[in-house]
């Protein structure tokens, strides 16, 4: 074969490869379009899909491209109250629905989500930006709440026994709290919806949910699957809005509402708690975090580095459970930083649907600005950027995965929730120093500790002021475990045996002896 023929053959092979690539991209785009077309972007009230009473919509954008992917109904105050009306109207009927029926509906929802897992994951990646592999992980995790609470629905129990005086019987029973209102965040669009909806339905409570403006599509799609699972009309209602306060305030002020659950910032949580106080509502608040990641001198650094990558860069660092402050013993800090930097510099950045991408876009330009400001403040105070540290040119809102060492006391990056792919390392000398640094925050959601000393691990369980802890583990969330924090990280628990009790009220009855 001549050189010319060989060159022509290589060109034909290259051109065929390019055509295949274009076809593959076109197929992905067609799949995305078909999926987006399947999502009903109207309000879901009383079992019906309806337009906003104002006729207005708001845009949802893909943060990786800044392209508009959907126009979603923008609910008014009247729409919010209509949703509550629908929930109130069927509350008694749903509360008296046999637990096995409620259980079976949740189980069917679990099966339907599992069948459509790839679609739910892709929808999240489109509207939120997380890598597709992580989105699939969220579907698996979030769907476990459907399965877990389908099992808990038939295990709601009370107690019966004699009083100490022997004059009668004590009967303790559990009843549904009543109509519940949920406000969910943009960073885990599926899991945050199921973590609230599933226990409420299991307990016999009806629901109004306001998904986030930035990522409402996943919740709307889940509502569709709940209908397919056989959920009666009015039991779950979805109101989307560009203004959370406009829709939320009248619902919270309505005396028929009995429960409020919110996941988001502590600042907003405080305001909602104040509003809820007027009606003495039951509240569950999963608020901000400032998680310490403590590495002792005896830690297995291989485990610690693997855990750090998960705890920091999962969901592009946009998680309330993300490790925020890496507090590393001075004897291993340099080696830890080197190993982390090697891993971070190899991370692939891009749109979450692209193969091998580990870092997608931040949710919006404000999030990028926040990362830039925190890193700049740290370096001005003496820290060193050893990897990343730059925003990337658009389209999309990307920021490089970043490692900052030598972070000094007083740096904003140690006080404020980063919510981005920035790993900040400070050092300590003694165990008491580590505890003091870890607890030096108004937040108390989760902590991570790496040590091979079992006794020290037990001391950390007792001494660290957080509602959750990962001991030699970089991920703690599980549907079977109680998720929640202390201090200004919130009140109440989601998941576990404890989760369903957030939606139950305890009633005591005394029955005297005949």
PDB file of C-alpha atoms in Angstrom, residues 45-325:
ATOM      1  CA  UNK A  45     -52.192  21.030  42.519  1.00  0.00           C
ATOM      2  CA  UNK A  46     -54.929  18.661  43.614  1.00  0.00           C
ATOM      3  CA  UNK A  47     -53.690  15.978  41.246  1.00  0.00           C
ATOM      4  CA  UNK A  48     -53.875  18.253  38.200  1.00  0.00           C
ATOM      5  CA  UNK A  49     -51.207  20.033  36.185  1.00  0.00           C
ATOM      6  CA  UNK A  50     -52.217  23.689  35.957  1.00  0.00           C
ATOM      7  CA  UNK A  51     -50.702  26.958  34.772  1.00  0.00           C
ATOM      8  CA  UNK A  52     -49.828  29.700  37.206  1.00  0.00           C
ATOM      9  CA  UNK A  53     -52.794  31.949  37.874  1.00  0.00           C
ATOM     10  CA  UNK A  54     -50.674  34.829  36.583  1.00  0.00           C
ATOM     11  CA  UNK A  55     -49.674  32.968  33.426  1.00  0.00           C
ATOM     12  CA  UNK A  56     -46.036  33.815  34.132  1.00  0.00           C
ATOM     13  CA  UNK A  57     -43.051  31.492  33.922  1.00  0.00           C
ATOM     14  CA  UNK A  58     -39.368  31.623  34.858  1.00  0.00           C
ATOM     15  CA  UNK A  59     -36.331  30.175  33.130  1.00  0.00           C
ATOM     16  CA  UNK A  60     -34.238  27.185  34.158  1.00  0.00           C
ATOM     17  CA  UNK A  61     -30.693  27.146  32.792  1.00  0.00           C
ATOM     18  CA  UNK A  62     -28.004  24.531  32.334  1.00  0.00           C
ATOM     19  CA  UNK A  63     -25.118  25.940  34.426  1.00  0.00           C
ATOM     20  CA  UNK A  64     -22.560  24.209  32.186  1.00  0.00           C
ATOM     21  CA  UNK A  65     -23.681  26.113  29.083  1.00  0.00           C
ATOM     22  CA  UNK A  66     -25.918  28.890  30.441  1.00  0.00           C
ATOM     23  CA  UNK A  67     -28.564  27.741  27.945  1.00  0.00           C
ATOM     24  CA  UNK A  68     -32.250  27.921  28.872  1.00  0.00           C
ATOM     25  CA  UNK A  69     -33.566  24.371  29.133  1.00  0.00           C
ATOM     26  CA  UNK A  70     -37.105  25.003  30.407  1.00  0.00           C
ATOM     27  CA  UNK A  71     -39.729  27.580  31.253  1.00  0.00           C
ATOM     28  CA  UNK A  72     -41.480  26.720  34.518  1.00  0.00           C
ATOM     29  CA  UNK A  73     -44.735  28.030  35.965  1.00  0.00           C
ATOM     30  CA  UNK A  74     -44.179  30.918  38.385  1.00  0.00           C
ATOM     31  CA  UNK A  75     -46.691  30.416  41.198  1.00  0.00           C
ATOM     32  CA  UNK A  76     -48.521  33.262  42.876  1.00  0.00           C
ATOM     33  CA  UNK A  77     -49.653  33.580  46.494  1.00  0.00           C
ATOM     34  CA  UNK A  78     -53.077  32.351  45.397  1.00  0.00           C
ATOM     35  CA  UNK A  79     -51.527  29.277  43.788  1.00  0.00           C
ATOM     36  CA  UNK A  80     -49.715  28.450  47.010  1.00  0.00           C
ATOM     37  CA  UNK A  81     -52.911  28.648  49.031  1.00  0.00           C
ATOM     38  CA  UNK A  82     -54.716  26.555  46.399  1.00  0.00           C
ATOM     39  CA  UNK A  83     -52.058  23.884  46.885  1.00  0.00           C
ATOM     40  CA  UNK A  84     -52.578  24.003  50.652  1.00  0.00           C
ATOM     41  CA  UNK A  85     -56.350  23.825  50.105  1.00  0.00           C
ATOM     42  CA  UNK A  86     -55.822  20.615  48.139  1.00  0.00           C
ATOM     43  CA  UNK A  87     -53.604  19.123  50.838  1.00  0.00           C
ATOM     44  CA  UNK A  88     -56.021  20.034  53.628  1.00  0.00           C
ATOM     45  CA  UNK A  89     -58.989  18.626  51.714  1.00  0.00           C
ATOM     46  CA  UNK A  90     -57.560  15.091  51.647  1.00  0.00           C
ATOM     47  CA  UNK A  91     -55.595  15.107  54.926  1.00  0.00           C
ATOM     48  CA  UNK A  92     -58.146  13.086  56.919  1.00  0.00           C
ATOM     49  CA  UNK A  93     -58.627  10.598  54.112  1.00  0.00           C
ATOM     50  CA  UNK A  94     -54.880  10.067  53.696  1.00  0.00           C
ATOM     51  CA  UNK A  95     -54.307   9.828  57.456  1.00  0.00           C
ATOM     52  CA  UNK A  96     -56.940   7.085  57.638  1.00  0.00           C
ATOM     53  CA  UNK A  97     -55.578   5.214  54.631  1.00  0.00           C
ATOM     54  CA  UNK A  98     -54.279   1.840  55.857  1.00  0.00           C
ATOM     55  CA  UNK A  99     -50.530   1.916  56.502  1.00  0.00           C
ATOM     56  CA  UNK A 100     -50.054  -1.014  54.129  1.00  0.00           C
ATOM     57  CA  UNK A 101     -51.626   0.989  51.301  1.00  0.00           C
ATOM     58  CA  UNK A 102     -49.343   3.945  52.001  1.00  0.00           C
ATOM     59  CA  UNK A 103     -46.411   1.536  52.159  1.00  0.00           C
ATOM     60  CA  UNK A 104     -47.269  -0.070  48.829  1.00  0.00           C
ATOM     61  CA  UNK A 105     -47.491   3.303  47.080  1.00  0.00           C
ATOM     62  CA  UNK A 106     -44.038   4.275  48.324  1.00  0.00           C
ATOM     63  CA  UNK A 107     -42.675   0.892  47.308  1.00  0.00           C
ATOM     64  CA  UNK A 108     -44.103   1.308  43.802  1.00  0.00           C
ATOM     65  CA  UNK A 109     -42.535   4.775  43.674  1.00  0.00           C
ATOM     66  CA  UNK A 110     -39.212   3.184  44.612  1.00  0.00           C
ATOM     67  CA  UNK A 111     -39.524   0.662  41.788  1.00  0.00           C
ATOM     68  CA  UNK A 112     -40.524   3.314  39.241  1.00  0.00           C
ATOM     69  CA  UNK A 113     -37.596   5.536  40.177  1.00  0.00           C
ATOM     70  CA  UNK A 114     -35.260   2.575  39.881  1.00  0.00           C
ATOM     71  CA  UNK A 115     -36.614   1.887  36.397  1.00  0.00           C
ATOM     72  CA  UNK A 116     -36.146   5.523  35.391  1.00  0.00           C
ATOM     73  CA  UNK A 117     -32.900   6.074  37.321  1.00  0.00           C
ATOM     74  CA  UNK A 118     -30.867   7.079  34.263  1.00  0.00           C
ATOM     75  CA  UNK A 119     -33.470   9.651  33.271  1.00  0.00           C
ATOM     76  CA  UNK A 120     -33.732  11.146  36.751  1.00  0.00           C
ATOM     77  CA  UNK A 121     -29.933  11.374  36.922  1.00  0.00           C
ATOM     78  CA  UNK A 122     -29.642  13.004  33.511  1.00  0.00           C
ATOM     79  CA  UNK A 123     -32.320  15.541  34.425  1.00  0.00           C
ATOM     80  CA  UNK A 124     -30.370  16.516  37.549  1.00  0.00           C
ATOM     81  CA  UNK A 125     -27.149  16.882  35.578  1.00  0.00           C
ATOM     82  CA  UNK A 126     -28.880  19.121  33.046  1.00  0.00           C
ATOM     83  CA  UNK A 127     -30.392  21.505  35.580  1.00  0.00           C
ATOM     84  CA  UNK A 128     -27.781  21.361  38.360  1.00  0.00           C
ATOM     85  CA  UNK A 129     -24.506  20.466  36.607  1.00  0.00           C
ATOM     86  CA  UNK A 130     -23.196  17.610  38.757  1.00  0.00           C
ATOM     87  CA  UNK A 131     -21.306  14.833  36.943  1.00  0.00           C
ATOM     88  CA  UNK A 132     -23.630  12.139  35.683  1.00  0.00           C
ATOM     89  CA  UNK A 133     -21.985   9.420  37.777  1.00  0.00           C
ATOM     90  CA  UNK A 134     -22.676  11.451  40.921  1.00  0.00           C
ATOM     91  CA  UNK A 135     -26.237  12.144  39.803  1.00  0.00           C
ATOM     92  CA  UNK A 136     -26.801   8.395  39.473  1.00  0.00           C
ATOM     93  CA  UNK A 137     -25.432   7.984  42.971  1.00  0.00           C
ATOM     94  CA  UNK A 138     -27.898  10.575  44.242  1.00  0.00           C
ATOM     95  CA  UNK A 139     -30.791   8.734  42.618  1.00  0.00           C
ATOM     96  CA  UNK A 140     -29.763   5.530  44.383  1.00  0.00           C
ATOM     97  CA  UNK A 141     -29.351   7.320  47.721  1.00  0.00           C
ATOM     98  CA  UNK A 142     -32.504   9.424  47.424  1.00  0.00           C
ATOM     99  CA  UNK A 143     -34.605   6.487  46.324  1.00  0.00           C
ATOM    100  CA  UNK A 144     -33.638   4.581  49.453  1.00  0.00           C
ATOM    101  CA  UNK A 145     -35.836   7.003  51.415  1.00  0.00           C
ATOM    102  CA  UNK A 146     -38.800   5.754  49.395  1.00  0.00           C
ATOM    103  CA  UNK A 147     -37.910   2.157  50.241  1.00  0.00           C
ATOM    104  CA  UNK A 148     -36.971   2.808  53.894  1.00  0.00           C
ATOM    105  CA  UNK A 149     -40.138   4.722  54.716  1.00  0.00           C
ATOM    106  CA  UNK A 150     -42.320   2.308  52.783  1.00  0.00           C
ATOM    107  CA  UNK A 151     -41.127  -0.181  55.406  1.00  0.00           C
ATOM    108  CA  UNK A 152     -41.524   2.253  58.314  1.00  0.00           C
ATOM    109  CA  UNK A 153     -45.123   3.089  57.354  1.00  0.00           C
ATOM    110  CA  UNK A 154     -46.337  -0.246  58.737  1.00  0.00           C
ATOM    111  CA  UNK A 155     -44.248  -0.019  61.919  1.00  0.00           C
ATOM    112  CA  UNK A 156     -45.750   3.070  63.531  1.00  0.00           C
ATOM    113  CA  UNK A 157     -46.470   1.975  67.078  1.00  0.00           C
ATOM    114  CA  UNK A 158     -47.485   3.198  70.521  1.00  0.00           C
ATOM    115  CA  UNK A 159     -47.609   1.526  73.919  1.00  0.00           C
ATOM    116  CA  UNK A 160     -50.067   0.217  76.443  1.00  0.00           C
ATOM    117  CA  UNK A 161     -49.565  -0.518  80.120  1.00  0.00           C
ATOM    118  CA  UNK A 162     -50.635   0.005  83.691  1.00  0.00           C
ATOM    119  CA  UNK A 163     -49.911   3.261  85.447  1.00  0.00           C
ATOM    120  CA  UNK A 164     -47.604   3.028  88.521  1.00  0.00           C
ATOM    121  CA  UNK A 165     -50.501   3.459  90.938  1.00  0.00           C
ATOM    122  CA  UNK A 166     -52.399   0.548  89.404  1.00  0.00           C
ATOM    123  CA  UNK A 167     -55.555   2.603  88.987  1.00  0.00           C
ATOM    124  CA  UNK A 168     -55.778   2.478  85.230  1.00  0.00           C
ATOM    125  CA  UNK A 169     -54.127   2.008  81.876  1.00  0.00           C
ATOM    126  CA  UNK A 170     -51.826   4.284  79.899  1.00  0.00           C
ATOM    127  CA  UNK A 171     -52.391   4.279  76.147  1.00  0.00           C
ATOM    128  CA  UNK A 172     -49.882   6.115  73.939  1.00  0.00           C
ATOM    129  CA  UNK A 173     -50.696   6.415  70.240  1.00  0.00           C
ATOM    130  CA  UNK A 174     -49.229   8.223  67.233  1.00  0.00           C
ATOM    131  CA  UNK A 175     -51.144  10.285  64.718  1.00  0.00           C
ATOM    132  CA  UNK A 176     -50.035  12.243  61.635  1.00  0.00           C
ATOM    133  CA  UNK A 177     -49.035  15.824  62.355  1.00  0.00           C
ATOM    134  CA  UNK A 178     -51.081  17.066  59.406  1.00  0.00           C
ATOM    135  CA  UNK A 179     -50.535  19.147  56.267  1.00  0.00           C
ATOM    136  CA  UNK A 180     -46.827  19.801  55.767  1.00  0.00           C
ATOM    137  CA  UNK A 181     -44.921  22.375  53.747  1.00  0.00           C
ATOM    138  CA  UNK A 182     -41.452  21.673  52.364  1.00  0.00           C
ATOM    139  CA  UNK A 183     -38.858  24.049  50.923  1.00  0.00           C
ATOM    140  CA  UNK A 184     -35.983  22.198  49.271  1.00  0.00           C
ATOM    141  CA  UNK A 185     -32.520  23.316  48.034  1.00  0.00           C
ATOM    142  CA  UNK A 186     -30.984  23.222  44.574  1.00  0.00           C
ATOM    143  CA  UNK A 187     -27.882  21.131  45.292  1.00  0.00           C
ATOM    144  CA  UNK A 188     -29.537  17.700  45.722  1.00  0.00           C
ATOM    145  CA  UNK A 189     -32.786  18.092  43.757  1.00  0.00           C
ATOM    146  CA  UNK A 190     -33.910  14.466  44.095  1.00  0.00           C
ATOM    147  CA  UNK A 191     -32.629  13.360  47.488  1.00  0.00           C
ATOM    148  CA  UNK A 192     -33.875  16.450  49.310  1.00  0.00           C
ATOM    149  CA  UNK A 193     -37.370  15.897  47.909  1.00  0.00           C
ATOM    150  CA  UNK A 194     -37.559  12.201  48.796  1.00  0.00           C
ATOM    151  CA  UNK A 195     -35.984  12.748  52.222  1.00  0.00           C
ATOM    152  CA  UNK A 196     -38.966  14.924  53.157  1.00  0.00           C
ATOM    153  CA  UNK A 197     -41.832  13.546  51.075  1.00  0.00           C
ATOM    154  CA  UNK A 198     -41.328   9.849  51.841  1.00  0.00           C
ATOM    155  CA  UNK A 199     -41.564  10.034  55.664  1.00  0.00           C
ATOM    156  CA  UNK A 200     -44.482  12.456  55.460  1.00  0.00           C
ATOM    157  CA  UNK A 201     -46.451  10.105  53.217  1.00  0.00           C
ATOM    158  CA  UNK A 202     -45.531   7.107  55.369  1.00  0.00           C
ATOM    159  CA  UNK A 203     -46.811   8.901  58.479  1.00  0.00           C
ATOM    160  CA  UNK A 204     -50.068   9.928  56.808  1.00  0.00           C
ATOM    161  CA  UNK A 205     -49.348  13.613  56.172  1.00  0.00           C
ATOM    162  CA  UNK A 206     -50.275  15.481  53.014  1.00  0.00           C
ATOM    163  CA  UNK A 207     -47.696  17.705  51.385  1.00  0.00           C
ATOM    164  CA  UNK A 208     -47.076  20.997  49.611  1.00  0.00           C
ATOM    165  CA  UNK A 209     -43.529  21.268  48.298  1.00  0.00           C
ATOM    166  CA  UNK A 210     -41.784  24.280  46.828  1.00  0.00           C
ATOM    167  CA  UNK A 211     -38.722  23.109  44.914  1.00  0.00           C
ATOM    168  CA  UNK A 212     -35.811  25.484  44.272  1.00  0.00           C
ATOM    169  CA  UNK A 213     -36.000  28.035  41.491  1.00  0.00           C
ATOM    170  CA  UNK A 214     -32.669  26.881  40.047  1.00  0.00           C
ATOM    171  CA  UNK A 215     -33.474  23.148  39.918  1.00  0.00           C
ATOM    172  CA  UNK A 216     -37.236  22.485  39.938  1.00  0.00           C
ATOM    173  CA  UNK A 217     -37.424  19.916  37.137  1.00  0.00           C
ATOM    174  CA  UNK A 218     -36.397  16.859  39.134  1.00  0.00           C
ATOM    175  CA  UNK A 219     -39.140  17.393  41.727  1.00  0.00           C
ATOM    176  CA  UNK A 220     -41.744  17.877  39.000  1.00  0.00           C
ATOM    177  CA  UNK A 221     -40.606  14.632  37.377  1.00  0.00           C
ATOM    178  CA  UNK A 222     -40.768  12.811  40.716  1.00  0.00           C
ATOM    179  CA  UNK A 223     -44.350  14.051  41.186  1.00  0.00           C
ATOM    180  CA  UNK A 224     -45.193  12.425  37.863  1.00  0.00           C
ATOM    181  CA  UNK A 225     -43.736   9.124  39.082  1.00  0.00           C
ATOM    182  CA  UNK A 226     -45.716   9.365  42.324  1.00  0.00           C
ATOM    183  CA  UNK A 227     -48.900   9.653  40.286  1.00  0.00           C
ATOM    184  CA  UNK A 228     -47.897   6.568  38.312  1.00  0.00           C
ATOM    185  CA  UNK A 229     -47.315   4.806  41.642  1.00  0.00           C
ATOM    186  CA  UNK A 230     -50.964   5.411  42.558  1.00  0.00           C
ATOM    187  CA  UNK A 231     -50.741   8.392  44.895  1.00  0.00           C
ATOM    188  CA  UNK A 232     -54.234   9.881  45.370  1.00  0.00           C
ATOM    189  CA  UNK A 233     -54.999  13.376  44.184  1.00  0.00           C
ATOM    190  CA  UNK A 234     -54.044  16.210  46.511  1.00  0.00           C
ATOM    191  CA  UNK A 235     -51.699  14.212  48.734  1.00  0.00           C
ATOM    192  CA  UNK A 236     -48.604  15.816  47.166  1.00  0.00           C
ATOM    193  CA  UNK A 237     -48.742  19.264  45.576  1.00  0.00           C
ATOM    194  CA  UNK A 238     -45.870  21.060  43.844  1.00  0.00           C
ATOM    195  CA  UNK A 239     -45.651  24.847  43.526  1.00  0.00           C
ATOM    196  CA  UNK A 240     -42.688  26.265  41.636  1.00  0.00           C
ATOM    197  CA  UNK A 241     -41.800  29.916  41.932  1.00  0.00           C
ATOM    198  CA  UNK A 242     -39.097  32.441  41.180  1.00  0.00           C
ATOM    199  CA  UNK A 243     -39.794  33.973  44.592  1.00  0.00           C
ATOM    200  CA  UNK A 244     -39.752  31.563  47.502  1.00  0.00           C
ATOM    201  CA  UNK A 245     -40.915  34.112  50.065  1.00  0.00           C
ATOM    202  CA  UNK A 246     -43.867  35.243  47.963  1.00  0.00           C
ATOM    203  CA  UNK A 247     -45.357  31.759  47.892  1.00  0.00           C
ATOM    204  CA  UNK A 248     -44.086  30.487  51.240  1.00  0.00           C
ATOM    205  CA  UNK A 249     -45.132  33.286  53.584  1.00  0.00           C
ATOM    206  CA  UNK A 250     -48.916  32.898  53.107  1.00  0.00           C
ATOM    207  CA  UNK A 251     -48.699  29.108  53.418  1.00  0.00           C
ATOM    208  CA  UNK A 252     -46.673  29.303  56.641  1.00  0.00           C
ATOM    209  CA  UNK A 253     -49.071  31.896  58.051  1.00  0.00           C
ATOM    210  CA  UNK A 254     -52.135  29.731  57.318  1.00  0.00           C
ATOM    211  CA  UNK A 255     -53.468  28.166  60.559  1.00  0.00           C
ATOM    212  CA  UNK A 256     -54.275  24.918  58.742  1.00  0.00           C
ATOM    213  CA  UNK A 257     -50.595  24.149  58.182  1.00  0.00           C
ATOM    214  CA  UNK A 258     -49.045  22.003  60.909  1.00  0.00           C
ATOM    215  CA  UNK A 259     -45.476  21.279  59.806  1.00  0.00           C
ATOM    216  CA  UNK A 260     -42.626  23.144  58.081  1.00  0.00           C
ATOM    217  CA  UNK A 261     -39.427  21.536  56.845  1.00  0.00           C
ATOM    218  CA  UNK A 262     -36.612  23.465  55.184  1.00  0.00           C
ATOM    219  CA  UNK A 263     -33.149  22.642  53.914  1.00  0.00           C
ATOM    220  CA  UNK A 264     -30.921  25.596  53.139  1.00  0.00           C
ATOM    221  CA  UNK A 265     -28.908  28.377  54.704  1.00  0.00           C
ATOM    222  CA  UNK A 266     -28.982  29.189  58.401  1.00  0.00           C
ATOM    223  CA  UNK A 267     -29.843  32.794  57.599  1.00  0.00           C
ATOM    224  CA  UNK A 268     -33.041  31.812  55.786  1.00  0.00           C
ATOM    225  CA  UNK A 269     -33.769  29.086  58.333  1.00  0.00           C
ATOM    226  CA  UNK A 270     -33.834  31.613  61.176  1.00  0.00           C
ATOM    227  CA  UNK A 271     -36.423  33.697  59.321  1.00  0.00           C
ATOM    228  CA  UNK A 272     -38.585  30.676  58.618  1.00  0.00           C
ATOM    229  CA  UNK A 273     -38.443  29.549  62.241  1.00  0.00           C
ATOM    230  CA  UNK A 274     -39.601  33.019  63.275  1.00  0.00           C
ATOM    231  CA  UNK A 275     -42.507  32.822  60.832  1.00  0.00           C
ATOM    232  CA  UNK A 276     -43.382  29.315  62.003  1.00  0.00           C
ATOM    233  CA  UNK A 277     -43.452  30.483  65.623  1.00  0.00           C
ATOM    234  CA  UNK A 278     -46.621  32.478  64.966  1.00  0.00           C
ATOM    235  CA  UNK A 279     -48.541  29.272  64.345  1.00  0.00           C
ATOM    236  CA  UNK A 280     -46.415  27.171  66.727  1.00  0.00           C
ATOM    237  CA  UNK A 281     -45.622  24.846  63.834  1.00  0.00           C
ATOM    238  CA  UNK A 282     -43.555  21.717  64.115  1.00  0.00           C
ATOM    239  CA  UNK A 283     -40.318  22.487  62.291  1.00  0.00           C
ATOM    240  CA  UNK A 284     -37.438  20.499  60.838  1.00  0.00           C
ATOM    241  CA  UNK A 285     -34.466  22.585  59.756  1.00  0.00           C
ATOM    242  CA  UNK A 286     -31.377  21.237  58.017  1.00  0.00           C
ATOM    243  CA  UNK A 287     -29.224  24.335  57.794  1.00  0.00           C
ATOM    244  CA  UNK A 288     -25.649  25.398  57.090  1.00  0.00           C
ATOM    245  CA  UNK A 289     -22.485  23.475  57.822  1.00  0.00           C
ATOM    246  CA  UNK A 290     -18.792  24.140  58.371  1.00  0.00           C
ATOM    247  CA  UNK A 291     -17.536  20.592  58.597  1.00  0.00           C
ATOM    248  CA  UNK A 292     -14.066  19.952  60.057  1.00  0.00           C
ATOM    249  CA  UNK A 293     -11.970  17.154  58.539  1.00  0.00           C
ATOM    250  CA  UNK A 294      -9.410  16.212  61.189  1.00  0.00           C
ATOM    251  CA  UNK A 295      -6.347  14.140  60.254  1.00  0.00           C
ATOM    252  CA  UNK A 296      -4.281  12.941  63.208  1.00  0.00           C
ATOM    253  CA  UNK A 297      -0.616  11.982  63.033  1.00  0.00           C
ATOM    254  CA  UNK A 298      -1.447   8.275  63.233  1.00  0.00           C
ATOM    255  CA  UNK A 299      -4.018   8.370  60.424  1.00  0.00           C
ATOM    256  CA  UNK A 300      -3.815   6.033  57.454  1.00  0.00           C
ATOM    257  CA  UNK A 301      -3.067   8.699  54.832  1.00  0.00           C
ATOM    258  CA  UNK A 302      -4.292   6.540  51.970  1.00  0.00           C
ATOM    259  CA  UNK A 303      -7.695   6.346  53.643  1.00  0.00           C
ATOM    260  CA  UNK A 304      -7.567  10.009  54.634  1.00  0.00           C
ATOM    261  CA  UNK A 305      -6.833  11.203  51.098  1.00  0.00           C
ATOM    262  CA  UNK A 306      -9.550   9.001  49.610  1.00  0.00           C
ATOM    263  CA  UNK A 307     -11.999  10.266  52.228  1.00  0.00           C
ATOM    264  CA  UNK A 308     -10.971  13.868  51.646  1.00  0.00           C
ATOM    265  CA  UNK A 309     -11.662  13.612  47.930  1.00  0.00           C
ATOM    266  CA  UNK A 310     -15.149  12.329  48.653  1.00  0.00           C
ATOM    267  CA  UNK A 311     -15.904  14.697  51.522  1.00  0.00           C
ATOM    268  CA  UNK A 312     -14.709  17.780  49.639  1.00  0.00           C
ATOM    269  CA  UNK A 313     -15.324  17.294  45.924  1.00  0.00           C
ATOM    270  CA  UNK A 314     -18.544  15.281  45.866  1.00  0.00           C
ATOM    271  CA  UNK A 315     -21.211  17.419  44.217  1.00  0.00           C
ATOM    272  CA  UNK A 316     -18.449  19.883  43.260  1.00  0.00           C
ATOM    273  CA  UNK A 317     -18.155  20.820  46.921  1.00  0.00           C
ATOM    274  CA  UNK A 318     -21.736  22.096  46.918  1.00  0.00           C
ATOM    275  CA  UNK A 319     -23.045  20.159  49.896  1.00  0.00           C
ATOM    276  CA  UNK A 320     -23.842  21.100  53.472  1.00  0.00           C
ATOM    277  CA  UNK A 321     -21.923  17.972  54.478  1.00  0.00           C
ATOM    278  CA  UNK A 322     -18.848  18.935  52.446  1.00  0.00           C
ATOM    279  CA  UNK A 323     -15.622  19.093  54.443  1.00  0.00           C
ATOM    280  CA  UNK A 324     -14.965  22.802  54.840  1.00  0.00           C
ATOM    281  CA  UNK A 325     -11.878  22.979  57.088  1.00  0.00           C
TER     282      UNK A 325
END
